[in-house]
Coordinates of C-alpha atoms in Angstrom, one line a residue:
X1 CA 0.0 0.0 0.0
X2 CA 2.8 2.0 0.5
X3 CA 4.1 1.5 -2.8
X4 CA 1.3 2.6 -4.4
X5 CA 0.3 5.8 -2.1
X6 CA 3.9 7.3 -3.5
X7 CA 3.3 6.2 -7.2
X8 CA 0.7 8.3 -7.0
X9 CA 2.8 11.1 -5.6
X10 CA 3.4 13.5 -8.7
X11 CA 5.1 17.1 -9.2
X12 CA 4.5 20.1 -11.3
X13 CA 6.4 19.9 -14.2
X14 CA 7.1 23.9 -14.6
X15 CA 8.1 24.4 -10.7
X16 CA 8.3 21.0 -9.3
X17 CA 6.2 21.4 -6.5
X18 CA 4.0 18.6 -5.5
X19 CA 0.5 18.4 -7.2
X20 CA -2.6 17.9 -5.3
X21 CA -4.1 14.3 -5.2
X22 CA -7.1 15.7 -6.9
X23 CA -5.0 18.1 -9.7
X24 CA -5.5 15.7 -12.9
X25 CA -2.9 18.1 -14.5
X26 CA 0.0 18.3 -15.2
X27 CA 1.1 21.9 -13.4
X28 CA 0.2 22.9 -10.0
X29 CA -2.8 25.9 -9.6
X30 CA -0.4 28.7 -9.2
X31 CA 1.3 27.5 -12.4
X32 CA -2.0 26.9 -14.2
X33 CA -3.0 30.7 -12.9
X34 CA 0.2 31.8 -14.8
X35 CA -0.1 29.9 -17.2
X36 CA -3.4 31.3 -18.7
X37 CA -2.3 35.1 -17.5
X38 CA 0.2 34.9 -20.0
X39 CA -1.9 34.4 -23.0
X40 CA -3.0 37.8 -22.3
X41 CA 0.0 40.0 -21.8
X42 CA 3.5 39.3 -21.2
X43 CA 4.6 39.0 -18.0
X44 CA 6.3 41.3 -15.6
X45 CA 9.8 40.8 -15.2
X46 CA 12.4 42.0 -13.4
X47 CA 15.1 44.4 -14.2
X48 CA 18.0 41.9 -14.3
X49 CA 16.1 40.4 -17.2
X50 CA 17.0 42.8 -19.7
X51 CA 20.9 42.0 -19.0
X52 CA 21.0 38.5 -20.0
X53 CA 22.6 37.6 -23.0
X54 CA 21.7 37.5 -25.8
X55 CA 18.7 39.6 -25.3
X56 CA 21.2 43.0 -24.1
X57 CA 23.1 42.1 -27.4
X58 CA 20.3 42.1 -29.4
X59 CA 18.9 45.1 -28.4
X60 CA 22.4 46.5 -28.9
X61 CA 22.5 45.5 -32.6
X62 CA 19.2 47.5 -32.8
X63 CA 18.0 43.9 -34.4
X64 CA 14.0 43.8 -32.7
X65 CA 13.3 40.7 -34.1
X66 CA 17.0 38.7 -32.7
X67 CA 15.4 40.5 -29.7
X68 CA 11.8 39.1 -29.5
X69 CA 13.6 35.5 -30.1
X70 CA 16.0 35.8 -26.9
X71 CA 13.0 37.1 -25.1
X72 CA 11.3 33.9 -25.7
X73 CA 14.0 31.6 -25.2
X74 CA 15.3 33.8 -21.8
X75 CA 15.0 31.0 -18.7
X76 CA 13.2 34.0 -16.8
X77 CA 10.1 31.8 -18.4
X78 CA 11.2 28.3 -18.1
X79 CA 12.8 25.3 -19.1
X80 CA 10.2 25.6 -22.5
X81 CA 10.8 29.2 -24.5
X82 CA 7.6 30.5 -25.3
X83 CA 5.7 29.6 -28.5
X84 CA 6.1 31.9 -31.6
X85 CA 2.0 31.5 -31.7
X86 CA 2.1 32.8 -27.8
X87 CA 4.4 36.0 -28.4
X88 CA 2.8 36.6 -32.1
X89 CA -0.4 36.7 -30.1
X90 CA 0.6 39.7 -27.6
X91 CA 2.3 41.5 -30.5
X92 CA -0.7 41.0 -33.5
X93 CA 1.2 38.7 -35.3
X94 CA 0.8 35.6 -36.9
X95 CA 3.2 32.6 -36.2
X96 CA 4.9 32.7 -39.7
X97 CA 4.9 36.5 -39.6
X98 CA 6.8 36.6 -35.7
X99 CA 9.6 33.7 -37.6
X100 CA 9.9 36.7 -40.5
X101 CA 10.7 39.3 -38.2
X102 CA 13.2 37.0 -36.3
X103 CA 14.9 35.7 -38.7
X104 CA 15.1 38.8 -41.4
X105 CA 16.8 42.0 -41.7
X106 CA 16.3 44.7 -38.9
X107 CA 13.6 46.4 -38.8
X108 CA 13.2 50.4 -38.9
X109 CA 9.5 51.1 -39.6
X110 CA 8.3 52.9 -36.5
X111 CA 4.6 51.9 -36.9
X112 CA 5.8 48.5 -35.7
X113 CA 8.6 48.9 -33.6
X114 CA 7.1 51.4 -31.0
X115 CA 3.5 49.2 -30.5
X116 CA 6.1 46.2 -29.8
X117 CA 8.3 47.9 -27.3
X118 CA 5.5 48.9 -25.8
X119 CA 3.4 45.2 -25.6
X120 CA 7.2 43.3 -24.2
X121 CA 7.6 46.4 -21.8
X122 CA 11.3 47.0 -23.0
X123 CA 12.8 49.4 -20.8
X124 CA 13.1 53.2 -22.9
X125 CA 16.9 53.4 -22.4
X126 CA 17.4 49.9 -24.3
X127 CA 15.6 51.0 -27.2
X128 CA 17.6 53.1 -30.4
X129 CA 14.1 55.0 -30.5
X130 CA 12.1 57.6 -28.7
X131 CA 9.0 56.5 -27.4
X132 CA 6.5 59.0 -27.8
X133 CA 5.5 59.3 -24.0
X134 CA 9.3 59.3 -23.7
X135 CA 10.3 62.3 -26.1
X136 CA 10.9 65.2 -23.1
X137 CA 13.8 62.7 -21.8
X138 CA 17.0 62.6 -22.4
X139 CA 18.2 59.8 -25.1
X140 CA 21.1 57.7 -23.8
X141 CA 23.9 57.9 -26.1
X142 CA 24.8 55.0 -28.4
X143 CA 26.6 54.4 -31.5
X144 CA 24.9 52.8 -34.3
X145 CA 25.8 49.0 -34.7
X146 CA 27.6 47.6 -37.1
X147 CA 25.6 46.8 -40.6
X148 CA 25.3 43.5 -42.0
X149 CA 26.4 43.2 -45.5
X150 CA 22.9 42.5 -47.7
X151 CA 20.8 43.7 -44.9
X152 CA 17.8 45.7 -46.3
X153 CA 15.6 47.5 -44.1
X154 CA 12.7 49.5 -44.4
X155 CA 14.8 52.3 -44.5
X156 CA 18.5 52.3 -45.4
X157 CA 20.2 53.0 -42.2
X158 CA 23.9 53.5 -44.1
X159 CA 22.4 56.1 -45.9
X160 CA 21.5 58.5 -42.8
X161 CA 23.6 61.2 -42.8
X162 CA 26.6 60.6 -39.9
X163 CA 25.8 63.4 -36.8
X164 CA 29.2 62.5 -35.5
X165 CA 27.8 62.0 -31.4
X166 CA 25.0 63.7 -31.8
X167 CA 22.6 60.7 -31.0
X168 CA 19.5 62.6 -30.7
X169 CA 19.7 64.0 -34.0
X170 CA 20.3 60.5 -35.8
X171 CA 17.4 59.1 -34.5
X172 CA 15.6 61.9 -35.2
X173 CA 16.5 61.6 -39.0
X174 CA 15.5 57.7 -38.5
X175 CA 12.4 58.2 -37.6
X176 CA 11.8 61.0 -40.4
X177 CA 13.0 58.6 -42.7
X178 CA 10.5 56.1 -41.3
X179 CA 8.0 58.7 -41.8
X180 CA 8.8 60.3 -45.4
X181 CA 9.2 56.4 -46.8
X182 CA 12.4 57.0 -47.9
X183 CA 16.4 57.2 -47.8
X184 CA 17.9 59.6 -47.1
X185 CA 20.2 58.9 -50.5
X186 CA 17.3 59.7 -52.5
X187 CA 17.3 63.2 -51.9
X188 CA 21.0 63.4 -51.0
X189 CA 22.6 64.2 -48.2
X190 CA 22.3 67.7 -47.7
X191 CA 18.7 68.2 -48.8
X192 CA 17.9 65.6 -45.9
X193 CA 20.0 67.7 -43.6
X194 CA 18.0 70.6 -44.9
X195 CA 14.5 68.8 -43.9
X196 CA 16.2 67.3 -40.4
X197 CA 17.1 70.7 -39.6
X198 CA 13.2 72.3 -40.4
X199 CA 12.1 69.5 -38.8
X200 CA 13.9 70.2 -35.6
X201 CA 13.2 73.7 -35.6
X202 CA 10.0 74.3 -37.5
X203 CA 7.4 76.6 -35.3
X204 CA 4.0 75.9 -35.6
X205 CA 1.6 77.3 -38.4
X206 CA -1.9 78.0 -37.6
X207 CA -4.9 76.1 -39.6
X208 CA -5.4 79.1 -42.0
X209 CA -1.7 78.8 -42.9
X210 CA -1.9 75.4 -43.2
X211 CA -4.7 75.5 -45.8
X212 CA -3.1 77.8 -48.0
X213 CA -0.2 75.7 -48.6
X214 CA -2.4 73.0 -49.3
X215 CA -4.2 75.6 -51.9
X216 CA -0.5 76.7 -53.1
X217 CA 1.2 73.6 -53.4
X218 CA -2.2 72.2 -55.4
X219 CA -1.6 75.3 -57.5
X220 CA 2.1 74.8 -58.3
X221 CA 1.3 71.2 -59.4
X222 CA -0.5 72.4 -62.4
X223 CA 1.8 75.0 -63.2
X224 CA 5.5 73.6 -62.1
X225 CA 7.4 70.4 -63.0
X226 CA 6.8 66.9 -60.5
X227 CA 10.0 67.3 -59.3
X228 CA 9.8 70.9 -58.0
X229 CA 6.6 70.3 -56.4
X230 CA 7.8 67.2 -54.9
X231 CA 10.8 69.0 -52.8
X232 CA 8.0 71.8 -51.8
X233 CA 5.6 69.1 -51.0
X234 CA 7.8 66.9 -48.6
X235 CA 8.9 70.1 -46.7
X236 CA 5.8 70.8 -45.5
X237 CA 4.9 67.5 -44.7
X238 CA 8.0 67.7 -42.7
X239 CA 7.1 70.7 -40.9
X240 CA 3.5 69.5 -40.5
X241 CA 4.9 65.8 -39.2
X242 CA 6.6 68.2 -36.1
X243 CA 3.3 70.3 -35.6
X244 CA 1.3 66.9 -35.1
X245 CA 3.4 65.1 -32.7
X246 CA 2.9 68.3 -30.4
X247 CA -0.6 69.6 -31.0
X248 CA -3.1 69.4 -28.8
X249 CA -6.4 67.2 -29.2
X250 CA -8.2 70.2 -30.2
X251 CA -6.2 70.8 -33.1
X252 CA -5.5 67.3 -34.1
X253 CA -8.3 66.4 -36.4
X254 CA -7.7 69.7 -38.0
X255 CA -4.3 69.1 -38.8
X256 CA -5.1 65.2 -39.7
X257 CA -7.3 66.8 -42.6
X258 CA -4.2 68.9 -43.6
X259 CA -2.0 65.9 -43.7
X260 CA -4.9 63.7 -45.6
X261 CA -4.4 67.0 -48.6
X262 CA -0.7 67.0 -48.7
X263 CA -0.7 63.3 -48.6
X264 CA -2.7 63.2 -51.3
X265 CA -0.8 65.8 -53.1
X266 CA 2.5 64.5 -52.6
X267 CA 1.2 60.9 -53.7
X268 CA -0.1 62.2 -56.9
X269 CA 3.1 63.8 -57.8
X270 CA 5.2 60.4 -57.1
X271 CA 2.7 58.6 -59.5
X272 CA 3.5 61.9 -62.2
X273 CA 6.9 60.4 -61.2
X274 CA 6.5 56.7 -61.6
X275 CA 7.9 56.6 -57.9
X276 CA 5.1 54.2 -57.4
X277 CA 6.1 52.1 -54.2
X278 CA 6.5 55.5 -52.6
X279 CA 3.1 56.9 -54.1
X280 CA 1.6 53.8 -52.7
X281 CA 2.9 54.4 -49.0
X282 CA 1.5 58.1 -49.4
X283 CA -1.8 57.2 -50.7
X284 CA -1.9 55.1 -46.9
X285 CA -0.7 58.1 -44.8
X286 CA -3.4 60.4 -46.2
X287 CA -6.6 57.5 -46.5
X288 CA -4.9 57.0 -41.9
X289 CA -5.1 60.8 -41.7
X290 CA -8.5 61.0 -43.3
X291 CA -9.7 58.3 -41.4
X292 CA -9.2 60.0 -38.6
X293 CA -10.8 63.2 -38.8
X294 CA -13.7 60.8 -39.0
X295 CA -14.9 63.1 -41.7
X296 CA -16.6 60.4 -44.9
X297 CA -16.3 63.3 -47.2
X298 CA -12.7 63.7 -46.9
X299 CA -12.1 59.7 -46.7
X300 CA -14.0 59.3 -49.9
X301 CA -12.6 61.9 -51.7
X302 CA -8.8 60.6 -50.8
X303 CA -10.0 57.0 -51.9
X304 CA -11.6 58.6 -55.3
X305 CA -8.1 60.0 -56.2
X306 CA -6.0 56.9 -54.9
X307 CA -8.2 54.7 -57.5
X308 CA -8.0 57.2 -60.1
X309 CA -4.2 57.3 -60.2
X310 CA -3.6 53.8 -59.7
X311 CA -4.7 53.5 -62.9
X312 CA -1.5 54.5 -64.3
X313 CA 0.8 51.3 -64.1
X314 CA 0.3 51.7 -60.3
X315 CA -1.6 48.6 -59.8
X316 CA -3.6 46.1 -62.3
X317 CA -7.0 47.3 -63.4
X318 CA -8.4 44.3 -61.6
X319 CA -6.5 45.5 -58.1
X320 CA -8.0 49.7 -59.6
X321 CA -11.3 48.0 -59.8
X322 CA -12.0 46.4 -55.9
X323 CA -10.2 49.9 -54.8
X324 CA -13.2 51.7 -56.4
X325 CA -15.8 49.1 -54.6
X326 CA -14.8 48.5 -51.5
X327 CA -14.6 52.9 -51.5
X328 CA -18.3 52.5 -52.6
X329 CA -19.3 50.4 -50.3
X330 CA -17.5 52.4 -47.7
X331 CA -19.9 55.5 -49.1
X332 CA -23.1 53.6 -48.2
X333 CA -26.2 54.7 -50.1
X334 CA -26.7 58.1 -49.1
X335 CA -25.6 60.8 -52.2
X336 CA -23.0 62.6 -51.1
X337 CA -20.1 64.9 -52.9
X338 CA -17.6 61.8 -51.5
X339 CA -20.0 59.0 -52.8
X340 CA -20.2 60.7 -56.5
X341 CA -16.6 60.9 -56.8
X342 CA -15.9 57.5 -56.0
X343 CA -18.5 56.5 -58.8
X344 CA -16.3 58.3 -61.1
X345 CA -13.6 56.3 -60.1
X346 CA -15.6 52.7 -60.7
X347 CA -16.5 54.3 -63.5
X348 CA -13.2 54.6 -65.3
X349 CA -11.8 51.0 -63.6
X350 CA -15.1 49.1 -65.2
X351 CA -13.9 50.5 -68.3
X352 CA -10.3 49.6 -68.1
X353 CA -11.3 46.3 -67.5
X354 CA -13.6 46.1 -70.7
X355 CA -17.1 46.1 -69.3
X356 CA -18.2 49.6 -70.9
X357 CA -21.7 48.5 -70.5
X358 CA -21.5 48.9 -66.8
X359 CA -18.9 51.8 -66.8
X360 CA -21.6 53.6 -68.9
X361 CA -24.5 52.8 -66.2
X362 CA -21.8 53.9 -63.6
X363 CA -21.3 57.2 -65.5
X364 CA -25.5 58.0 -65.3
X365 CA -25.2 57.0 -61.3
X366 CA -22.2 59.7 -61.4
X367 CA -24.4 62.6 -62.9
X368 CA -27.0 61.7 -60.2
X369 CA -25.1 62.0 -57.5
X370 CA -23.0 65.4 -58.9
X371 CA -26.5 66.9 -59.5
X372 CA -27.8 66.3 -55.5
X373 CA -24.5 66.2 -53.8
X374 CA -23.3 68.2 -51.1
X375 CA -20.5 70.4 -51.1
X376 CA -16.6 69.0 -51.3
X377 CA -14.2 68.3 -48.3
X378 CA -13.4 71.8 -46.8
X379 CA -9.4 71.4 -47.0
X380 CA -8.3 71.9 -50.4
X381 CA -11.5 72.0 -52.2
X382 CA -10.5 73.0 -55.2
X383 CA -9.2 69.7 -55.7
X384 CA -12.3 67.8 -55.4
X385 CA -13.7 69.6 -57.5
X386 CA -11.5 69.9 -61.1
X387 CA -14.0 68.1 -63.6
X388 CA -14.0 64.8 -62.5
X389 CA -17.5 64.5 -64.0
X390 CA -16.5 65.4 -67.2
X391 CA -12.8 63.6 -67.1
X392 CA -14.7 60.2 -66.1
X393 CA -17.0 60.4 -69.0
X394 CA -13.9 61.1 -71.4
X395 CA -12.4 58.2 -70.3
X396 CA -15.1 56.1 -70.4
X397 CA -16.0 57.5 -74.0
X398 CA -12.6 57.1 -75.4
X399 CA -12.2 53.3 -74.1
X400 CA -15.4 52.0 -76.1
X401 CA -14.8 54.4 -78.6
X402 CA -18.1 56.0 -78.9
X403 CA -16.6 58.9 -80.9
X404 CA -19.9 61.3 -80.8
X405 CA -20.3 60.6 -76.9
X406 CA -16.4 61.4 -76.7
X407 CA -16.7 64.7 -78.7
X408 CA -19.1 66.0 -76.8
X409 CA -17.4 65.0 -73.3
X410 CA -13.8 67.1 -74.8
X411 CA -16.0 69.9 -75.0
X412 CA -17.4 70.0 -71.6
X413 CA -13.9 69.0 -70.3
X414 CA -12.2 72.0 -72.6
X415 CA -15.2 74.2 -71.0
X416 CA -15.2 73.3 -67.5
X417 CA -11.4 72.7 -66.7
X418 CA -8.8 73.0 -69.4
X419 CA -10.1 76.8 -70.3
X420 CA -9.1 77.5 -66.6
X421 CA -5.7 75.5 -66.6
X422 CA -2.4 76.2 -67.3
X423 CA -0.7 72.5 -67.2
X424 CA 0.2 70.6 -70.6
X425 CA -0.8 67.5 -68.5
X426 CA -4.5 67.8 -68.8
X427 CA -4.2 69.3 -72.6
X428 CA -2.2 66.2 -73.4
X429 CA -4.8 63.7 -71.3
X430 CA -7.7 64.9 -73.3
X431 CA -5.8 64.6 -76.7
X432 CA -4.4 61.4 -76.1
X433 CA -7.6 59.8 -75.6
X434 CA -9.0 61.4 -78.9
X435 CA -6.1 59.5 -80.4
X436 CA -7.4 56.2 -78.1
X437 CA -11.0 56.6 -79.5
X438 CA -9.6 56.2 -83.1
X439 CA -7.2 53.4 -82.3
X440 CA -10.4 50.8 -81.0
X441 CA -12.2 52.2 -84.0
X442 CA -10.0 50.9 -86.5
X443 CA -7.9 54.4 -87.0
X444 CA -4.8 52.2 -86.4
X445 CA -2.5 54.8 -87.8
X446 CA -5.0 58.0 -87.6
X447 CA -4.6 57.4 -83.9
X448 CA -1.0 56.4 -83.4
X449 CA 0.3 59.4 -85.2
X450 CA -2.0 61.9 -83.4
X451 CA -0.7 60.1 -80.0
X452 CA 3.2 60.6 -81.3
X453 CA 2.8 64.1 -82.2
X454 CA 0.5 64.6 -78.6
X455 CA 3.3 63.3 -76.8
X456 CA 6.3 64.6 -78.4
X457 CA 5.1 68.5 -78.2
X458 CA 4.8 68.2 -74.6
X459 CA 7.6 70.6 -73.3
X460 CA 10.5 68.3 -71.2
X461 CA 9.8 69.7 -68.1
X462 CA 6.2 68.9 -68.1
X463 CA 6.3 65.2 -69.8
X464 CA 5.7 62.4 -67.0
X465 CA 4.3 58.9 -66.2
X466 CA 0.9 59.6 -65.7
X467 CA 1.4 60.8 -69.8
X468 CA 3.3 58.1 -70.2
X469 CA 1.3 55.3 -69.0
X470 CA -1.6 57.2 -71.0
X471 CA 0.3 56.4 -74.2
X472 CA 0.5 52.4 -73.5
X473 CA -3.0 52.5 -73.1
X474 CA -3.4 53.6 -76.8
X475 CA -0.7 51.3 -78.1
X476 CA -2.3 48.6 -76.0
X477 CA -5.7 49.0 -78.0
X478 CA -3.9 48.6 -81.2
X479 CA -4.4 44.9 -82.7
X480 CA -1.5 42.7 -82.4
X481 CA -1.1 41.9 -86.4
X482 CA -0.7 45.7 -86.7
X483 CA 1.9 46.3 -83.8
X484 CA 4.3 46.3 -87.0
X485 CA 3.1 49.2 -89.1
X486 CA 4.8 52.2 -89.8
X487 CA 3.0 54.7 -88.0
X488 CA 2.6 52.1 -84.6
X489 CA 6.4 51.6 -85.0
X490 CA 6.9 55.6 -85.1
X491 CA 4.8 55.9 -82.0
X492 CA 6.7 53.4 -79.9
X493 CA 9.5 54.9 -80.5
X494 CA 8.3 58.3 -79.3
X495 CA 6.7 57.0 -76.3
X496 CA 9.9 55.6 -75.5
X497 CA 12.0 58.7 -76.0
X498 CA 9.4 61.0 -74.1
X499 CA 9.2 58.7 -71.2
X500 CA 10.1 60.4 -67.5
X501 CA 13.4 59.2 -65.8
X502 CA 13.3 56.3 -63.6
X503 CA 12.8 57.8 -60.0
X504 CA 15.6 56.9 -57.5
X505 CA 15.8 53.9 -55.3
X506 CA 13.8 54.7 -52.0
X507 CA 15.6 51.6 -50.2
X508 CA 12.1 52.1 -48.4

């Protein structure tokens, strides 16, 4: 009997303390109390636990994801490490995402490293980042770790410009990298320095200020070339970036509209720019911004103009197409400014995916809604409001080449808009789908001539992707057994020598 009253004895297997005779687990109740704590939150630990190795090396290399492994695999938790599933759970993550992380380059993207600092409690003076309940104290200097050779990042770290000690400042101009979506080698190192240094000392604007930059810098992109406006742009955004990390919640959502416009603005010149990765991150900051103002208007209107640039070798016309819905379906039923500008977007995507039936019925819903909607977002409203009626129906008109429908469309366009407009863009838009309209009607070299002489008169400084992109479009329509004639030839090869530079490598 003795025998079997200690066979039954039996111990915890995370602490070792005896079990009681009725625990039909394996752990003890404390253990068990831990045990399901933990799927909620990480645990507290104590202070040595940031020293072990190789956790404090870790952090040293500025490597988060070499981080979040010795984290898991410190003895602070066991004899077990934790599960990938177990920390990907306190952190958002998905096992096979958590493994990425680990395993791959460092990471630099603020968005995710501050929420993770935060969720693992890392202690403020470990990290090579500011908090941002932890920006009035001091940083604790450190010298950047060595770089891997073929480590990419979300941001090149080599090509930050060198502060010398000045620790503060580099991290500063990491997490303005992080912000702009860029390196800093793709403006060069002293126009970075140049934004760094308004960054650090910009004062604040008030919201009247703010709106007439947004008014300006829409103005100078239909007068000025991409590339001038793009320098103009990302100052401002800059300067706007310092504004909203101090403001107040009063003027928050005011601001947040401002950054939805220049967002926007600065988005639509990458795409002039075919700096389309970049574009894409932009079009993001300004649909977050719009979101939350919590204003639909605004939201629409930003997802309108996102669809209707993506158009432009941006994204496939399938990818342009479920941009436009899912904005619709975000509009709801009730006609509003936001809801008709969206339709003009679906409007244009059903056509560049060849149902011009549908893109047809989607340009009556458009005229509905124009004809009862409300008035445009109140930053910027210019901008909402440049003839996307009568752009929408060109397009449309042009891609099933109904030539009568499409005449009548360039004279409302010419009327509303391009009598009022200085920039060869929209001039050169409206032409080139003339040129389109003939191609699908059988003008094979009617069209590509008009396209080649469209293109080529467009002055140097003025000529970019969206143009571009425009041009493929007509070539695109033109039968493949007459890809060889003359006149097609001729207009391939002017598309080709008209064609913007390739932008810069962002290493974003």
């Amino acid at each position: 009997m003795r025998m079997d009253r200690r066979a039954a004895v039996r111990f915890c297997r995370l602490c070792g303390g005896r079990l009681a005779r009725d625990n039909s687990n394996e752990e003890c109740a404390p253990c068990q109390a831990r045990n399901r704590d933990r799927f909620l939150a990480p645990p507290s630990v104590p202070p040595d636990f940031w020293q072990a190795e190789p956790l404090r090396s870790a952090l040293d290399e500025w490597h988060i994801g070499r981080a979040i492994r010795a984290y898991r695999h410190h003895s602070f938790h066991g004899h077990k490490p934790l599960s990938q599933e177990l920390v990907g759970h306190w952190l958002g993550m998905t096992q096979a995402q958590l493994s990425r992380v680990e395993s791959g380059p460092p990471i630099t993207d603020l968005d995710r490293l501050v929420p993770w600092a935060r969720a693992l409690r890392i202690p403020p003076d470990l990290l090579w980042f500011k908090l941002p309940e932890n920006r009035g104290r001091t940083a604790v200097e450190k010298g950047r770790p060595p770089r891997e050779p073929g480590v990419v990042g979300t941001v090149d770290l080599d090509s930050t410009p060198d502060f010398g000690e000045n620790d503060v400042k580099r991290r500063v101009a990491l997490q303005l990298l992080a912000y702009l979506g860029i390196g800093a080698g793709t403006l060069g190192t002293e126009s970075f320095r140049h934004l760094l240094d308004l960054f650090l000392t910009a004062e604040p604007r008030d919201l009247n200020d703010w709106h007439l930059a947004c008014d300006d810098h829409y103005h100078a992109l239909r007068t000025r070339p991409p590339a001038q406006v793009r320098e103009d742009v990302l100052i401002d955004l800059v300067m706007l970036k310092r504004q909203l990390e101090e403001a107040d919640t009063g003027s928050l959502t005011e601001l947040k509209r401002v950054e939805a416009a220049l967002a926007t603005l600065h988005a639509n010149v990458l795409t002039r720019l075919g700096d389309h990765g970049t574009a894409i991150r932009w079009w993001r900051t300004a649909k977050r911004a719009a979101d939350v103002t919590g204003d639909l208007e605004l939201r629409l209107a930003v997802r309108a103009t996102e669809a209707g640039h993506a158009r432009h070798g941006q994204r496939s016309p399938q990818a342009v197409l479920r941009l436009s819905q899912d904005a619709m379906r975000l509009a709801g039923e009730h006609p509003s400014f936001g809801r008709a500008l969206v339709a003009c977007s679906e409007a244009k995507a059903l056509g560049a995916v060849g149902r011009h039936a549908e893109a047809q019925r989607s340009l009556r819903t458009c005229e509905d809604l124009f004809a009862s909607a409300g008035r445009p977002p109140d930053v910027m409203p210019t901008y909402w409001t440049s003839a996307y009626l009568e752009f929408a129906e060109l397009v449309v008109h042009a891609g099933a080449g109904n030539e009568a429908q499409l005449g009548t469309a360039i004279d409302q366009y010419a009327t509303v808009y391009l009598s009022r407009t200085l920039d060869h863009h929209y001039v050169a838009q409206a032409q080139l789908h003339m040129a389109l309209c003939a191609v699908v009607n059988g003008g094979i070299d009617a069209g590509a001539k008009k396209a080649a002489a469209v293109l080529d008169a467009v002055p140097v400084a003025s000529r970019n992707n969206i143009l571009t992109e425009t041009g493929h479009v007509v070539l695109r329509a033109v039968p493949f057994d007459k890809l060889e004639r003359p006149a097609v030839r001729e207009f391939r090869d002017v598309l080709v020598k008209t064609a913007p530079p390739k932008p810069l490598a962002s290493h974003a």
